[in-house]
mmCIF file of C-alpha atoms in Angstrom:
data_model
loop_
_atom_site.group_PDB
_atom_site.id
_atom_site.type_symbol
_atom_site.label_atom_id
_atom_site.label_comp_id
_atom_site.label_asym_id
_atom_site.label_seq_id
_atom_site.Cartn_x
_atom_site.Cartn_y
_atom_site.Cartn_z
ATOM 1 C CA UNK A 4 37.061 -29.990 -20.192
ATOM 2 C CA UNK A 5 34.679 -27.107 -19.221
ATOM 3 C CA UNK A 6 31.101 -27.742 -19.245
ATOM 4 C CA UNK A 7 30.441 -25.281 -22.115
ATOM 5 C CA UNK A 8 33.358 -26.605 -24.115
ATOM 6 C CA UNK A 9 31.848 -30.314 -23.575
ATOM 7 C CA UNK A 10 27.985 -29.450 -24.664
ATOM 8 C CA UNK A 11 30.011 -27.242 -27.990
ATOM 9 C CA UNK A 12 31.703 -30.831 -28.535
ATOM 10 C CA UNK A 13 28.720 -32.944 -28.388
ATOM 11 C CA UNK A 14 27.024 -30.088 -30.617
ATOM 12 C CA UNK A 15 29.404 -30.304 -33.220
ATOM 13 C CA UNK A 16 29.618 -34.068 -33.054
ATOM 14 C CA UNK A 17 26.224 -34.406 -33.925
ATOM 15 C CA UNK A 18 26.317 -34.729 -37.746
ATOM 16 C CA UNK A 19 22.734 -35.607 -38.472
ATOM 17 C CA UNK A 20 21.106 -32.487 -39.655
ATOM 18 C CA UNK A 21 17.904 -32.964 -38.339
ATOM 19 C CA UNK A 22 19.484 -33.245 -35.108
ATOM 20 C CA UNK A 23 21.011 -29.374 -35.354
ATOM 21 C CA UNK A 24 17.686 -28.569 -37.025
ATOM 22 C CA UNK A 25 15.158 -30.276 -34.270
ATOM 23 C CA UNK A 26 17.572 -27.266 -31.965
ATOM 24 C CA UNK A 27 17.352 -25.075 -33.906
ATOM 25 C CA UNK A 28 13.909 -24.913 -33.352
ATOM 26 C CA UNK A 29 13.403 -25.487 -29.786
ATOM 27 C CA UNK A 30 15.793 -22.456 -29.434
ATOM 28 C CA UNK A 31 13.574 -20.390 -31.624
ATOM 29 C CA UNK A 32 10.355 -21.561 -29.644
ATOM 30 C CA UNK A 33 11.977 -20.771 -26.264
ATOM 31 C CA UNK A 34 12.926 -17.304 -27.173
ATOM 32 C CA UNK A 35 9.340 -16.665 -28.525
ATOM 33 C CA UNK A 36 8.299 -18.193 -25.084
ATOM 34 C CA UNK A 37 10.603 -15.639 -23.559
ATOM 35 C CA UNK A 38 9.584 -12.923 -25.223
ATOM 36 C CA UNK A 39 5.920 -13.396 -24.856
ATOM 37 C CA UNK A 40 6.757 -13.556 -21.003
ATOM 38 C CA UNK A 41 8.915 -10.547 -21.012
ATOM 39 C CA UNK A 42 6.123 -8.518 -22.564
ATOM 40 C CA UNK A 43 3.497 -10.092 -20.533
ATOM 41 C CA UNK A 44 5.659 -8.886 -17.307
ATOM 42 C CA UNK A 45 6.462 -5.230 -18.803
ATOM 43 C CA UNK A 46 2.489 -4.605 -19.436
ATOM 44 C CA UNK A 47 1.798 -6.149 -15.984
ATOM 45 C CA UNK A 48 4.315 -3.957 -14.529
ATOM 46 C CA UNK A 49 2.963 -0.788 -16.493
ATOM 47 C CA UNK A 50 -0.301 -1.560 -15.141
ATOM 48 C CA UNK A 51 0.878 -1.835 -11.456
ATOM 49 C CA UNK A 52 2.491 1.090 -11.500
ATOM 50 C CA UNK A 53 -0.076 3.307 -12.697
ATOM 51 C CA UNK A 54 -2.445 2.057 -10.456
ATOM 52 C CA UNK A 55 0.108 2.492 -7.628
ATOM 53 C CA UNK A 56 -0.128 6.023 -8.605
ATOM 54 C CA UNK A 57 -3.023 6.170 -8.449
ATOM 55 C CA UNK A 58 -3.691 5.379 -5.044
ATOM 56 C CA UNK A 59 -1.009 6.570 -3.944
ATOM 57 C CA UNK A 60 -2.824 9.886 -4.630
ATOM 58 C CA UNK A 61 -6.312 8.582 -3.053
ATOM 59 C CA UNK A 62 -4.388 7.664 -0.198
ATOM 60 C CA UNK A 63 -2.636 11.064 -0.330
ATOM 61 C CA UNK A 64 -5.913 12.753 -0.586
ATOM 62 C CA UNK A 65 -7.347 10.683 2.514
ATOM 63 C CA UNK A 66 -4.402 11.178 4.838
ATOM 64 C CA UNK A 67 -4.670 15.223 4.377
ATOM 65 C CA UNK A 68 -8.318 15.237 5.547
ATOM 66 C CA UNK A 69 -7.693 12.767 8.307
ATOM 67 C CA UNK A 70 -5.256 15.462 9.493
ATOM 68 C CA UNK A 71 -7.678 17.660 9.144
ATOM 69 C CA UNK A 72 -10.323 16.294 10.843
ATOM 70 C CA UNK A 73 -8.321 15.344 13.826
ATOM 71 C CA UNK A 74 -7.248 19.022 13.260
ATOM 72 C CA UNK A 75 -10.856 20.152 13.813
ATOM 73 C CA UNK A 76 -11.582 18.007 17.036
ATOM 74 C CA UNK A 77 -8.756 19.198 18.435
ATOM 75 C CA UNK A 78 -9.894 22.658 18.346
ATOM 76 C CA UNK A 79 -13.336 21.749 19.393
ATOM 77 C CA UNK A 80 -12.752 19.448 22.562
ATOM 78 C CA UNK A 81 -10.325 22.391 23.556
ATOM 79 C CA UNK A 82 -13.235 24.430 23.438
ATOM 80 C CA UNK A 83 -15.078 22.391 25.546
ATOM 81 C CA UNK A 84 -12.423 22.066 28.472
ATOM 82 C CA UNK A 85 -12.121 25.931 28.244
ATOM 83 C CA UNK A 86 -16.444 26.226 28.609
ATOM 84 C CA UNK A 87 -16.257 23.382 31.160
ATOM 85 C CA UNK A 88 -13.704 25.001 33.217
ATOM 86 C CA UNK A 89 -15.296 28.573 32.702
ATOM 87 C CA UNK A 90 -18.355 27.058 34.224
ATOM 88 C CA UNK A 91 -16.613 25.460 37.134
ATOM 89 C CA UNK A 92 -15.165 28.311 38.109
ATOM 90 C CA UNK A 93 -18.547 30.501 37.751
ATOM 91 C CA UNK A 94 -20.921 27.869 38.902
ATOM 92 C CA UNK A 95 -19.316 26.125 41.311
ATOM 93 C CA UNK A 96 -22.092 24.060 43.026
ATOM 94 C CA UNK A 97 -24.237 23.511 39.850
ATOM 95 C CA UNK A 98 -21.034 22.029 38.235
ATOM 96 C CA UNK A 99 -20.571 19.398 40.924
ATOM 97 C CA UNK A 100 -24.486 18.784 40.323
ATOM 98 C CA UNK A 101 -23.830 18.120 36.746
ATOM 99 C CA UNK A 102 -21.221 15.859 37.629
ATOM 100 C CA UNK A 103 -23.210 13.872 39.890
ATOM 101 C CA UNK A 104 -25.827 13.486 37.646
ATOM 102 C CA UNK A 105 -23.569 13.081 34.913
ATOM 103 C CA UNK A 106 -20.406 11.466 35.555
ATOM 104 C CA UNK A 107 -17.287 12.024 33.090
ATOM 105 C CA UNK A 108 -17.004 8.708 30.768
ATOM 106 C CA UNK A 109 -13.780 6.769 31.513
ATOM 107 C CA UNK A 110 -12.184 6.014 27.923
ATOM 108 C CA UNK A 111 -9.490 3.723 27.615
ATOM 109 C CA UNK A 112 -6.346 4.447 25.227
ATOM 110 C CA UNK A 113 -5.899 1.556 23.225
#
């Protein structure tokens, strides 16, 4: 005999009406139980994803102006090594001056 079919057996052997009742109403308490979970998990997951959204879009917004301030160094170091090299090759000797006085920094990449 299956498992269902024996628990259906021992169900229907049980003749005391209290018995069927007492199950009754543990089966009506766990689906309440249930239920209260399953709507506690469906607001929780409405929640999460609306505040995924939303930073999703903060983080959106914050990504574009990291771009864009990388963007804008870019440009402007560029625009130093073009001045720096335009003075080099106009200024020869003061340049190396400057660079003795003022050596380069050495930065490491990480």
């Amino acid at each position: 005999m299956t498992a269902p079919a024996d628990w259906a057996e021992q169900i229907l052997s049980c003749k005391d009406d209290e018995n069927l009742t007492q199950i009754l109403s543990d089966q009506e308490e766990s689906i309440k139980i249930y239920k209260k979970a399953t709507d506690q998990l469906t607001a929780f997951n409405d929640f999460s994803t609306a505040r995924f959204t939303q930073i999703q879009r903060h983080l959106e917004t914050h990504t574009k102006l990291i771009k864009e301030i990388k963007n804008d160094l870019d440009a402007a170091f560029l625009k130093i090594r073009v001045l720096k090299q335009h003075c080099q090759e106009r200024h020869p000797a003061e340049h190396e001056k400057a660079l003795e006085r003022y050596p380069p920094r050495v930065v490491e990449d990480d």
